[in-house]
PDB file of C-alpha atoms in Angstrom:
ATOM      1  CA  MET U   1      -7.241  29.163 -58.623  1.00 63.00           C
ATOM      2  CA  ASP U   2      -9.070  26.187 -57.834  1.00 86.00           C
ATOM      3  CA  ASP U   3      -8.511  26.705 -54.227  1.00 91.00           C
ATOM      4  CA  GLN U   4      -9.932  30.289 -54.398  1.00 94.00           C
ATOM      5  CA  LEU U   5     -13.265  29.146 -56.546  1.00 94.00           C
ATOM      6  CA  ASN U   6     -14.125  26.116 -54.251  1.00 95.00           C
ATOM      7  CA  ALA U   7     -13.525  28.298 -50.956  1.00 96.00           C
ATOM      8  CA  ILE U   8     -16.049  31.194 -53.043  1.00 97.00           C
ATOM      9  CA  CYS U   9     -18.074  28.284 -53.855  1.00 96.00           C
ATOM     10  CA  ARG U  10     -18.116  27.148 -50.156  1.00 96.00           C
ATOM     11  CA  ALA U  11     -18.867  30.580 -48.758  1.00 97.00           C
ATOM     12  CA  LEU U  12     -22.090  30.836 -51.788  1.00 97.00           C
ATOM     13  CA  ASP U  13     -23.374  27.273 -49.803  1.00 97.00           C
ATOM     14  CA  PHE U  14     -22.969  29.341 -46.509  1.00 97.00           C
ATOM     15  CA  ILE U  15     -25.012  32.408 -47.575  1.00 97.00           C
ATOM     16  CA  GLU U  16     -28.103  29.600 -49.147  1.00 97.00           C
ATOM     17  CA  GLN U  17     -27.870  27.861 -46.265  1.00 96.00           C
ATOM     18  CA  HIS U  18     -27.809  30.893 -43.925  1.00 96.00           C
ATOM     19  CA  LEU U  19     -29.978  33.413 -45.492  1.00 96.00           C
ATOM     20  CA  LYS U  20     -32.429  34.158 -42.677  1.00 95.00           C
ATOM     21  CA  GLU U  21     -30.286  34.321 -39.845  1.00 94.00           C
ATOM     22  CA  ASP U  22     -28.049  37.156 -38.326  1.00 94.00           C
ATOM     23  CA  ILE U  23     -24.756  36.166 -40.778  1.00 95.00           C
ATOM     24  CA  ARG U  24     -22.134  38.381 -40.887  1.00 96.00           C
ATOM     25  CA  VAL U  25     -19.108  38.891 -43.825  1.00 97.00           C
ATOM     26  CA  GLU U  26     -16.529  37.472 -41.011  1.00 97.00           C
ATOM     27  CA  ASP U  27     -18.686  34.247 -40.775  1.00 97.00           C
ATOM     28  CA  MET U  28     -18.177  33.656 -44.553  1.00 97.00           C
ATOM     29  CA  ALA U  29     -14.732  34.746 -44.412  1.00 97.00           C
ATOM     30  CA  GLU U  30     -14.403  32.238 -41.167  1.00 96.00           C
ATOM     31  CA  CYS U  31     -15.783  29.305 -43.286  1.00 94.00           C
ATOM     32  CA  CYS U  32     -13.552  30.145 -46.305  1.00 94.00           C
ATOM     33  CA  GLY U  33     -10.293  30.045 -43.891  1.00 94.00           C
ATOM     34  CA  TYR U  34      -9.365  33.528 -45.159  1.00 96.00           C
ATOM     35  CA  SER U  35      -8.915  37.039 -43.305  1.00 96.00           C
ATOM     36  CA  LEU U  36     -11.523  39.226 -43.638  1.00 97.00           C
ATOM     37  CA  PHE U  37      -9.476  41.834 -45.768  1.00 97.00           C
ATOM     38  CA  TYR U  38      -8.218  39.095 -48.343  1.00 97.00           C
ATOM     39  CA  PHE U  39     -12.113  37.380 -48.502  1.00 97.00           C
ATOM     40  CA  ILE U  40     -13.629  40.367 -49.539  1.00 97.00           C
ATOM     41  CA  ARG U  41     -11.599  41.026 -51.828  1.00 97.00           C
ATOM     42  CA  LEU U  42     -11.774  37.933 -53.568  1.00 97.00           C
ATOM     43  CA  PHE U  43     -15.050  37.816 -53.329  1.00 97.00           C
ATOM     44  CA  ASN U  44     -15.400  40.912 -55.254  1.00 96.00           C
ATOM     45  CA  GLN U  45     -12.873  39.575 -57.924  1.00 95.00           C
ATOM     46  CA  THR U  46     -14.753  36.308 -58.318  1.00 95.00           C
ATOM     47  CA  VAL U  47     -18.749  37.274 -58.319  1.00 95.00           C
ATOM     48  CA  HIS U  48     -18.071  40.879 -59.177  1.00 95.00           C
ATOM     49  CA  LEU U  49     -20.653  42.153 -55.949  1.00 95.00           C
ATOM     50  CA  THR U  50     -19.532  42.433 -52.695  1.00 96.00           C
ATOM     51  CA  PRO U  51     -20.450  39.890 -50.426  1.00 97.00           C
ATOM     52  CA  TYR U  52     -22.718  42.024 -48.221  1.00 97.00           C
ATOM     53  CA  ASP U  53     -24.473  42.863 -51.444  1.00 96.00           C
ATOM     54  CA  TYR U  54     -24.990  39.695 -52.995  1.00 97.00           C
ATOM     55  CA  LEU U  55     -26.256  38.080 -49.163  1.00 97.00           C
ATOM     56  CA  ILE U  56     -28.680  41.425 -49.538  1.00 97.00           C
ATOM     57  CA  ARG U  57     -29.855  40.500 -53.146  1.00 97.00           C
ATOM     58  CA  ARG U  58     -30.728  37.139 -52.334  1.00 97.00           C
ATOM     59  CA  ARG U  59     -32.481  38.074 -49.375  1.00 97.00           C
ATOM     60  CA  LEU U  60     -34.238  40.366 -51.573  1.00 97.00           C
ATOM     61  CA  ALA U  61     -34.347  37.721 -54.111  1.00 96.00           C
ATOM     62  CA  GLU U  62     -36.365  35.526 -52.139  1.00 96.00           C
ATOM     63  CA  ALA U  63     -38.528  37.794 -50.500  1.00 96.00           C
ATOM     64  CA  ALA U  64     -40.048  38.622 -53.600  1.00 95.00           C
ATOM     65  CA  ARG U  65     -40.723  35.120 -54.162  1.00 94.00           C
ATOM     66  CA  GLU U  66     -43.064  34.773 -51.038  1.00 95.00           C
ATOM     67  CA  LEU U  67     -44.438  38.283 -51.885  1.00 94.00           C
ATOM     68  CA  ILE U  68     -45.617  37.037 -55.242  1.00 92.00           C
ATOM     69  CA  LYS U  69     -46.426  33.518 -54.024  1.00 93.00           C
ATOM     70  CA  THR U  70     -47.765  33.604 -50.599  1.00 94.00           C
ATOM     71  CA  LYS U  71     -50.106  35.825 -48.601  1.00 93.00           C
ATOM     72  CA  ARG U  72     -47.584  36.374 -45.944  1.00 95.00           C
ATOM     73  CA  ARG U  73     -47.403  39.966 -44.259  1.00 96.00           C
ATOM     74  CA  LEU U  74     -45.187  42.311 -45.783  1.00 95.00           C
ATOM     75  CA  VAL U  75     -43.519  42.815 -42.197  1.00 96.00           C
ATOM     76  CA  ASP U  76     -43.291  39.668 -41.404  1.00 96.00           C
ATOM     77  CA  ILE U  77     -41.281  38.411 -44.414  1.00 97.00           C
ATOM     78  CA  ALA U  78     -39.230  41.296 -44.273  1.00 96.00           C
ATOM     79  CA  LEU U  79     -38.297  40.382 -40.518  1.00 96.00           C
ATOM     80  CA  ASP U  80     -37.963  36.811 -41.647  1.00 96.00           C
ATOM     81  CA  TYR U  81     -35.115  37.794 -44.182  1.00 96.00           C
ATOM     82  CA  ASP U  82     -32.953  39.962 -41.465  1.00 94.00           C
ATOM     83  CA  PHE U  83     -34.688  43.360 -42.092  1.00 96.00           C
ATOM     84  CA  GLN U  84     -34.789  45.425 -39.079  1.00 93.00           C
ATOM     85  CA  ASN U  85     -38.055  46.832 -40.246  1.00 94.00           C
ATOM     86  CA  PRO U  86     -40.756  47.273 -43.013  1.00 94.00           C
ATOM     87  CA  GLU U  87     -39.216  50.814 -43.675  1.00 96.00           C
ATOM     88  CA  THR U  88     -35.607  49.241 -44.089  1.00 96.00           C
ATOM     89  CA  PHE U  89     -36.696  46.777 -46.146  1.00 97.00           C
ATOM     90  CA  ALA U  90     -39.039  48.383 -48.823  1.00 97.00           C
ATOM     91  CA  ARG U  91     -35.668  50.927 -49.331  1.00 96.00           C
ATOM     92  CA  ALA U  92     -33.553  48.447 -50.050  1.00 96.00           C
ATOM     93  CA  PHE U  93     -36.307  46.300 -52.428  1.00 96.00           C
ATOM     94  CA  ASN U  94     -37.205  49.706 -54.507  1.00 94.00           C
ATOM     95  CA  ARG U  95     -33.240  50.109 -54.960  1.00 92.00           C
ATOM     96  CA  VAL U  96     -32.560  46.874 -56.616  1.00 92.00           C
ATOM     97  CA  PHE U  97     -36.392  46.042 -58.498  1.00 91.00           C
ATOM     98  CA  HIS U  98     -37.133  49.738 -58.925  1.00 88.00           C
ATOM     99  CA  THR U  99     -40.514  49.337 -57.066  1.00 91.00           C
ATOM    100  CA  PRO U 100     -41.540  49.018 -53.903  1.00 95.00           C
ATOM    101  CA  PRO U 101     -42.770  45.877 -52.601  1.00 96.00           C
ATOM    102  CA  SER U 102     -46.152  46.758 -51.895  1.00 94.00           C
ATOM    103  CA  GLN U 103     -46.797  47.232 -55.479  1.00 93.00           C
ATOM    104  CA  VAL U 104     -45.203  43.833 -56.370  1.00 93.00           C
ATOM    105  CA  ARG U 105     -47.661  42.224 -53.824  1.00 93.00           C
ATOM    106  CA  LYS U 106     -50.545  43.877 -55.531  1.00 91.00           C
ATOM    107  CA  SER U 107     -49.363  43.282 -59.016  1.00 88.00           C
ATOM    108  CA  GLY U 108     -47.701  40.122 -58.842  1.00 88.00           C
ATOM    109  CA  VAL U 109     -45.169  41.215 -61.685  1.00 86.00           C
ATOM    110  CA  LEU U 110     -41.765  41.794 -61.120  1.00 87.00           C
ATOM    111  CA  ASP U 111     -38.870  41.487 -63.585  1.00 85.00           C
ATOM    112  CA  SER U 112     -36.953  38.173 -63.263  1.00 83.00           C
ATOM    113  CA  ARG U 113     -34.022  39.555 -64.918  1.00 86.00           C
ATOM    114  CA  LEU U 114     -33.374  41.703 -61.575  1.00 89.00           C
ATOM    115  CA  ILE U 115     -33.866  38.888 -59.509  1.00 92.00           C
ATOM    116  CA  GLN U 116     -30.544  37.539 -58.022  1.00 94.00           C
ATOM    117  CA  ARG U 117     -30.365  33.851 -58.043  1.00 93.00           C
ATOM    118  CA  ALA U 118     -27.752  31.934 -56.139  1.00 95.00           C
ATOM    119  CA  CYS U 119     -24.494  32.121 -57.793  1.00 94.00           C
ATOM    120  CA  GLY U 120     -23.338  28.918 -59.170  1.00 92.00           C
ATOM    121  CA  ARG U 121     -19.926  27.128 -60.586  1.00 94.00           C
ATOM    122  CA  ASN U 122     -20.863  27.515 -63.693  1.00 93.00           C
ATOM    123  CA  GLN U 123     -21.560  31.345 -63.060  1.00 93.00           C
ATOM    124  CA  LEU U 124     -17.855  31.569 -61.500  1.00 94.00           C
ATOM    125  CA  LEU U 125     -16.320  29.675 -64.373  1.00 93.00           C
ATOM    126  CA  TYR U 126     -17.576  31.702 -67.117  1.00 92.00           C
ATOM    127  CA  TYR U 127     -16.406  34.648 -65.197  1.00 92.00           C
ATOM    128  CA  ARG U 128     -13.021  33.461 -64.744  1.00 91.00           C
ATOM    129  CA  ASP U 129     -12.568  31.537 -68.132  1.00 91.00           C
ATOM    130  CA  TYR U 130     -14.366  35.006 -70.630  1.00 89.00           C
ATOM    131  CA  GLY U 131     -13.940  37.613 -67.905  1.00 89.00           C
ATOM    132  CA  THR U 132     -16.863  40.489 -68.471  1.00 89.00           C
ATOM    133  CA  PRO U 133     -18.829  42.040 -71.282  1.00 88.00           C
ATOM    134  CA  LYS U 134     -16.918  45.825 -70.974  1.00 85.00           C
ATOM    135  CA  ALA U 135     -20.188  48.357 -71.262  1.00 87.00           C
ATOM    136  CA  GLN U 136     -19.590  51.444 -73.506  1.00 91.00           C
ATOM    137  CA  GLN U 137     -22.307  53.836 -73.475  1.00 90.00           C
ATOM    138  CA  CYS U 138     -23.092  55.898 -76.263  1.00 88.00           C
ATOM    139  CA  THR U 139     -25.989  57.556 -77.466  1.00 89.00           C
ATOM    140  CA  HIS U 140     -27.531  56.537 -80.646  1.00 84.00           C
ATOM    141  CA  PRO U 141     -29.797  58.094 -83.441  1.00 88.00           C
ATOM    142  CA  GLN U 142     -32.937  57.101 -84.515  1.00 89.00           C
ATOM    143  CA  ILE U 143     -32.850  53.400 -86.782  1.00 91.00           C
ATOM    144  CA  LEU U 144     -35.694  52.495 -88.737  1.00 94.00           C
ATOM    145  CA  LEU U 145     -35.943  48.848 -89.213  1.00 96.00           C
ATOM    146  CA  ALA U 146     -37.517  46.576 -91.940  1.00 96.00           C
ATOM    147  CA  GLY U 147     -37.939  43.118 -90.626  1.00 96.00           C
ATOM    148  CA  SER U 148     -40.077  40.185 -89.350  1.00 97.00           C
ATOM    149  CA  PRO U 149     -41.458  39.044 -86.381  1.00 97.00           C
ATOM    150  CA  PHE U 150     -39.925  35.336 -84.367  1.00 96.00           C
ATOM    151  CA  ASP U 151     -41.038  32.882 -82.254  1.00 93.00           C
ATOM    152  CA  SER U 152     -38.220  32.182 -79.852  1.00 91.00           C
ATOM    153  CA  ASP U 153     -35.009  33.955 -78.566  1.00 90.00           C
ATOM    154  CA  LEU U 154     -31.885  34.360 -80.357  1.00 91.00           C
ATOM    155  CA  THR U 155     -29.739  31.816 -80.521  1.00 89.00           C
ATOM    156  CA  VAL U 156     -26.819  30.572 -82.846  1.00 86.00           C
ATOM    157  CA  GLU U 157     -29.811  28.314 -84.648  1.00 89.00           C
ATOM    158  CA  MET U 158     -31.805  31.232 -84.874  1.00 93.00           C
ATOM    159  CA  VAL U 159     -29.357  33.229 -86.703  1.00 92.00           C
ATOM    160  CA  GLU U 160     -29.380  30.972 -89.593  1.00 93.00           C
ATOM    161  CA  GLN U 161     -33.539  31.435 -90.078  1.00 95.00           C
ATOM    162  CA  VAL U 162     -33.130  34.968 -89.355  1.00 96.00           C
ATOM    163  CA  VAL U 163     -30.527  34.934 -92.837  1.00 95.00           C
ATOM    164  CA  ALA U 164     -32.897  32.800 -94.570  1.00 95.00           C
ATOM    165  CA  ARG U 165     -36.040  34.934 -93.709  1.00 96.00           C
ATOM    166  CA  LEU U 166     -34.750  38.059 -94.532  1.00 96.00           C
ATOM    167  CA  ASN U 167     -31.694  36.977 -97.263  1.00 94.00           C
ATOM    168  CA  PRO U 168     -34.062  37.381-100.047  1.00 95.00           C
ATOM    169  CA  PHE U 169     -35.134  41.007 -99.919  1.00 95.00           C
ATOM    170  CA  TYR U 170     -31.503  41.719 -98.559  1.00 94.00           C
ATOM    171  CA  PRO U 171     -28.898  39.528 -99.902  1.00 93.00           C
ATOM    172  CA  GLU U 172     -25.686  41.577 -99.535  1.00 90.00           C
ATOM    173  CA  MET U 173     -27.159  42.097 -95.860  1.00 92.00           C
ATOM    174  CA  ARG U 174     -23.588  42.690 -93.580  1.00 91.00           C
ATOM    175  CA  GLU U 175     -25.718  42.786 -90.284  1.00 93.00           C
ATOM    176  CA  PHE U 176     -29.236  42.696 -88.683  1.00 95.00           C
ATOM    177  CA  ILE U 177     -30.993  44.018 -85.545  1.00 96.00           C
ATOM    178  CA  TRP U 178     -32.902  41.527 -83.193  1.00 96.00           C
ATOM    179  CA  ILE U 179     -34.925  43.287 -80.517  1.00 95.00           C
ATOM    180  CA  SER U 180     -37.141  41.359 -77.108  1.00 93.00           C
ATOM    181  CA  THR U 181     -39.402  43.261 -76.092  1.00 90.00           C
ATOM    182  CA  TYR U 182     -40.756  42.442 -72.382  1.00 85.00           C
ATOM    183  CA  SER U 183     -44.200  43.160 -71.361  1.00 74.00           C
ATOM    184  CA  SER U 184     -44.509  45.546 -68.204  1.00 61.00           C
ATOM    185  CA  HIS U 185     -47.584  43.668 -66.979  1.00 53.00           C
ATOM    186  CA  SER U 186     -45.945  39.918 -66.820  1.00 52.00           C
ATOM    187  CA  PHE U 187     -42.314  39.860 -67.385  1.00 47.00           C
ATOM    188  CA  ASP U 188     -42.465  35.961 -66.872  1.00 55.00           C
ATOM    189  CA  ARG U 189     -44.607  36.114 -70.008  1.00 65.00           C
ATOM    190  CA  GLN U 190     -41.855  35.079 -73.476  1.00 79.00           C
ATOM    191  CA  PRO U 191     -40.930  38.410 -75.561  1.00 88.00           C
ATOM    192  CA  ALA U 192     -41.754  39.472 -78.704  1.00 92.00           C
ATOM    193  CA  TYR U 193     -39.153  38.995 -81.037  1.00 96.00           C
ATOM    194  CA  PHE U 194     -38.549  40.998 -84.648  1.00 97.00           C
ATOM    195  CA  ALA U 195     -35.034  40.928 -86.670  1.00 97.00           C
ATOM    196  CA  GLY U 196     -34.575  43.112 -89.044  1.00 97.00           C
ATOM    197  CA  VAL U 197     -31.531  45.768 -91.174  1.00 96.00           C
ATOM    198  CA  GLU U 198     -31.841  49.078 -91.024  1.00 93.00           C
ATOM    199  CA  LEU U 199     -33.386  51.659 -93.437  1.00 90.00           C
ATOM    200  CA  HIS U 200     -32.703  54.830 -95.150  1.00 85.00           C
ATOM    201  CA  ASP U 201     -36.144  55.678 -95.228  1.00 84.00           C
ATOM    202  CA  TRP U 202     -40.013  54.029 -95.278  1.00 84.00           C
ATOM    203  CA  THR U 203     -40.809  53.993 -99.038  1.00 85.00           C
ATOM    204  CA  ALA U 204     -37.702  51.471 -99.560  1.00 86.00           C
ATOM    205  CA  LEU U 205     -39.771  48.697 -97.010  1.00 92.00           C
ATOM    206  CA  PRO U 206     -40.137  45.823 -99.105  1.00 92.00           C
ATOM    207  CA  THR U 207     -44.402  44.579 -98.954  1.00 90.00           C
ATOM    208  CA  ASN U 208     -43.949  41.299 -97.110  1.00 92.00           C
ATOM    209  CA  LEU U 209     -41.892  42.902 -94.386  1.00 96.00           C
ATOM    210  CA  TYR U 210     -42.662  44.825 -91.428  1.00 95.00           C
ATOM    211  CA  ALA U 211     -41.394  48.012 -90.242  1.00 94.00           C
ATOM    212  CA  ARG U 212     -40.144  49.005 -86.712  1.00 94.00           C
ATOM    213  CA  ARG U 213     -38.333  51.911 -85.366  1.00 92.00           C
ATOM    214  CA  LEU U 214     -35.528  52.334 -82.749  1.00 90.00           C
ATOM    215  CA  PRO U 215     -35.871  55.762 -80.972  1.00 87.00           C
ATOM    216  CA  SER U 216     -32.495  57.903 -80.300  1.00 89.00           C
ATOM    217  CA  GLY U 217     -31.576  57.551 -76.828  1.00 90.00           C
ATOM    218  CA  HIS U 218     -28.934  56.419 -74.468  1.00 91.00           C
ATOM    219  CA  TYR U 219     -27.454  53.123 -74.611  1.00 93.00           C
ATOM    220  CA  ALA U 220     -25.159  50.853 -72.963  1.00 93.00           C
ATOM    221  CA  CYS U 221     -23.579  48.693 -75.287  1.00 93.00           C
ATOM    222  CA  PHE U 222     -21.887  44.854 -74.289  1.00 92.00           C
ATOM    223  CA  ARG U 223     -19.704  43.398 -76.661  1.00 87.00           C
ATOM    224  CA  GLN U 224     -17.842  39.680 -76.100  1.00 83.00           C
ATOM    225  CA  ARG U 225     -16.515  36.575 -77.519  1.00 77.00           C
ATOM    226  CA  ASP U 226     -19.213  33.809 -77.993  1.00 79.00           C
ATOM    227  CA  LEU U 227     -21.808  36.286 -76.792  1.00 81.00           C
ATOM    228  CA  LEU U 228     -24.922  34.232 -77.768  1.00 84.00           C
ATOM    229  CA  GLU U 229     -23.230  30.821 -76.380  1.00 85.00           C
ATOM    230  CA  ASN U 230     -22.882  32.229 -72.713  1.00 87.00           C
ATOM    231  CA  LEU U 231     -26.501  34.658 -72.758  1.00 87.00           C
ATOM    232  CA  GLY U 232     -27.928  33.354 -69.721  1.00 87.00           C
ATOM    233  CA  HIS U 233     -24.679  33.951 -67.608  1.00 90.00           C
ATOM    234  CA  ILE U 234     -24.002  37.553 -69.334  1.00 91.00           C
ATOM    235  CA  ARG U 235     -27.554  38.775 -68.586  1.00 89.00           C
ATOM    236  CA  ALA U 236     -27.358  37.879 -65.091  1.00 90.00           C
ATOM    237  CA  TYR U 237     -24.110  39.709 -64.843  1.00 93.00           C
ATOM    238  CA  VAL U 238     -25.544  43.115 -66.941  1.00 93.00           C
ATOM    239  CA  TYR U 239     -28.615  42.725 -64.696  1.00 91.00           C
ATOM    240  CA  GLN U 240     -27.874  42.216 -61.271  1.00 89.00           C
ATOM    241  CA  SER U 241     -23.455  42.710 -61.112  1.00 92.00           C
ATOM    242  CA  TRP U 242     -23.072  45.462 -63.445  1.00 92.00           C
ATOM    243  CA  GLN U 243     -26.345  47.387 -63.092  1.00 89.00           C
ATOM    244  CA  ALA U 244     -25.571  47.223 -58.725  1.00 87.00           C
ATOM    245  CA  ASN U 245     -21.931  48.940 -59.623  1.00 87.00           C
ATOM    246  CA  THR U 246     -23.092  51.573 -61.443  1.00 86.00           C
ATOM    247  CA  THR U 247     -25.608  54.969 -61.015  1.00 84.00           C
ATOM    248  CA  GLU U 248     -27.529  53.799 -64.470  1.00 84.00           C
ATOM    249  CA  THR U 249     -30.760  51.886 -64.779  1.00 85.00           C
ATOM    250  CA  ILE U 250     -31.178  49.630 -67.579  1.00 88.00           C
ATOM    251  CA  SER U 251     -34.819  49.642 -68.915  1.00 80.00           C
ATOM    252  CA  SER U 252     -36.751  46.694 -68.501  1.00 72.00           C
ATOM    253  CA  LYS U 253     -38.893  46.638 -71.651  1.00 84.00           C
ATOM    254  CA  ILE U 254     -36.318  45.755 -74.296  1.00 89.00           C
ATOM    255  CA  GLU U 255     -33.407  43.990 -75.577  1.00 92.00           C
ATOM    256  CA  ILE U 256     -31.297  44.738 -78.447  1.00 93.00           C
ATOM    257  CA  PHE U 257     -28.649  42.574 -80.629  1.00 93.00           C
ATOM    258  CA  ARG U 258     -26.711  43.700 -83.245  1.00 91.00           C
ATOM    259  CA  TYR U 259     -25.356  40.205 -85.429  1.00 92.00           C
ATOM    260  CA  SER U 260     -22.531  40.921 -87.484  1.00 90.00           C
ATOM    261  CA  LEU U 261     -22.666  38.097 -90.293  1.00 89.00           C
ATOM    262  CA  SER U 262     -18.631  38.630 -90.991  1.00 81.00           C
ATOM    263  CA  LYS U 263     -17.390  35.095 -92.094  1.00 76.00           C
ATOM    264  CA  ASN U 264     -14.285  35.971 -90.630  1.00 73.00           C
ATOM    265  CA  SER U 265     -15.441  37.434 -87.150  1.00 68.00           C
ATOM    266  CA  PRO U 266     -19.076  37.575 -86.440  1.00 65.00           C
ATOM    267  CA  SER U 267     -20.217  38.982 -83.437  1.00 75.00           C
ATOM    268  CA  THR U 268     -22.973  39.561 -81.265  1.00 84.00           C
ATOM    269  CA  GLU U 269     -23.654  43.478 -79.205  1.00 90.00           C
ATOM    270  CA  LEU U 270     -26.215  43.629 -76.431  1.00 92.00           C
ATOM    271  CA  ILE U 271     -27.235  46.703 -76.538  1.00 93.00           C
ATOM    272  CA  LEU U 272     -29.733  48.087 -73.738  1.00 93.00           C
ATOM    273  CA  PRO U 273     -31.214  51.364 -73.410  1.00 92.00           C
ATOM    274  CA  LEU U 274     -31.165  53.496 -70.611  1.00 89.00           C
ATOM    275  CA  PHE U 275     -33.583  55.225 -68.299  1.00 74.00           C
ATOM    276  CA  ASN U 276     -32.835  58.502 -68.876  1.00 56.00           C
ATOM    277  CA  ASN U 277     -33.607  57.961 -72.654  1.00 42.00           C
ATOM    278  CA  ASN U 278     -36.560  60.629 -73.436  1.00 42.00           C
ATOM    279  CA  ASP U 279     -38.524  58.223 -75.808  1.00 45.00           C
ATOM    280  CA  SER U 280     -42.111  57.122 -74.392  1.00 43.00           C
ATOM    281  CA  SER U 281     -41.133  53.372 -76.087  1.00 46.00           C
ATOM    282  CA  PHE U 282     -38.721  52.313 -73.311  1.00 43.00           C
TER     283      PHE U 282
END
């Protein structure tokens, strides 16, 4: 197993060293000492992307950074990263980032969660030790929440703050819902955070808490042990690998976490709205 992991790490390093060159999947397999068929299967099982798709996504990630941070012409950036022409580059860019490169150049805005970062050993070890969270698609009804805003992302330590804030109003609460809302104008800004418990009607809203509504719609739900401890790895898998292998598109504006406070088996579920939701909130 370690030999295989080391071989895939060599392939990943090879890709990083030759992002702007005309390399083939056969070249990656050769640097690992594997047959083409075996290498493709092993890479897909280990990285959860095909070698070619990973290569294209890494090229697009670096090209996107240049679009935002430099004034180089789009055609020069496209050719530099081995795309045949600007049209081919634009189609691939739009498929991955759901927006054309010309718009990213104009706005300087791109959802950083969609950028394929160089996959390292820690990400591969996470896949090996935990597996990947399985997605369950479902339709949720509208949910009314009573809660409070918070100023940092959900962590194990933040759970204690949420309980301390909400427990005086809901001493019997068994779970809470956490919402991270991203600005569509600047995805690199810190999201707005909110945690609350489910209400059955607005009249039950305590005076010192705020109301929030989650609209009904179609969602993808991801559950895994130690989800909060591995949230960075899970986000990388969901936004890059899972979305690349499904016909669904995640709405980029909001993330929802359902956190169970059960003492016997505390758990966290990541819930993401999909683009076929009809509500304009997404």
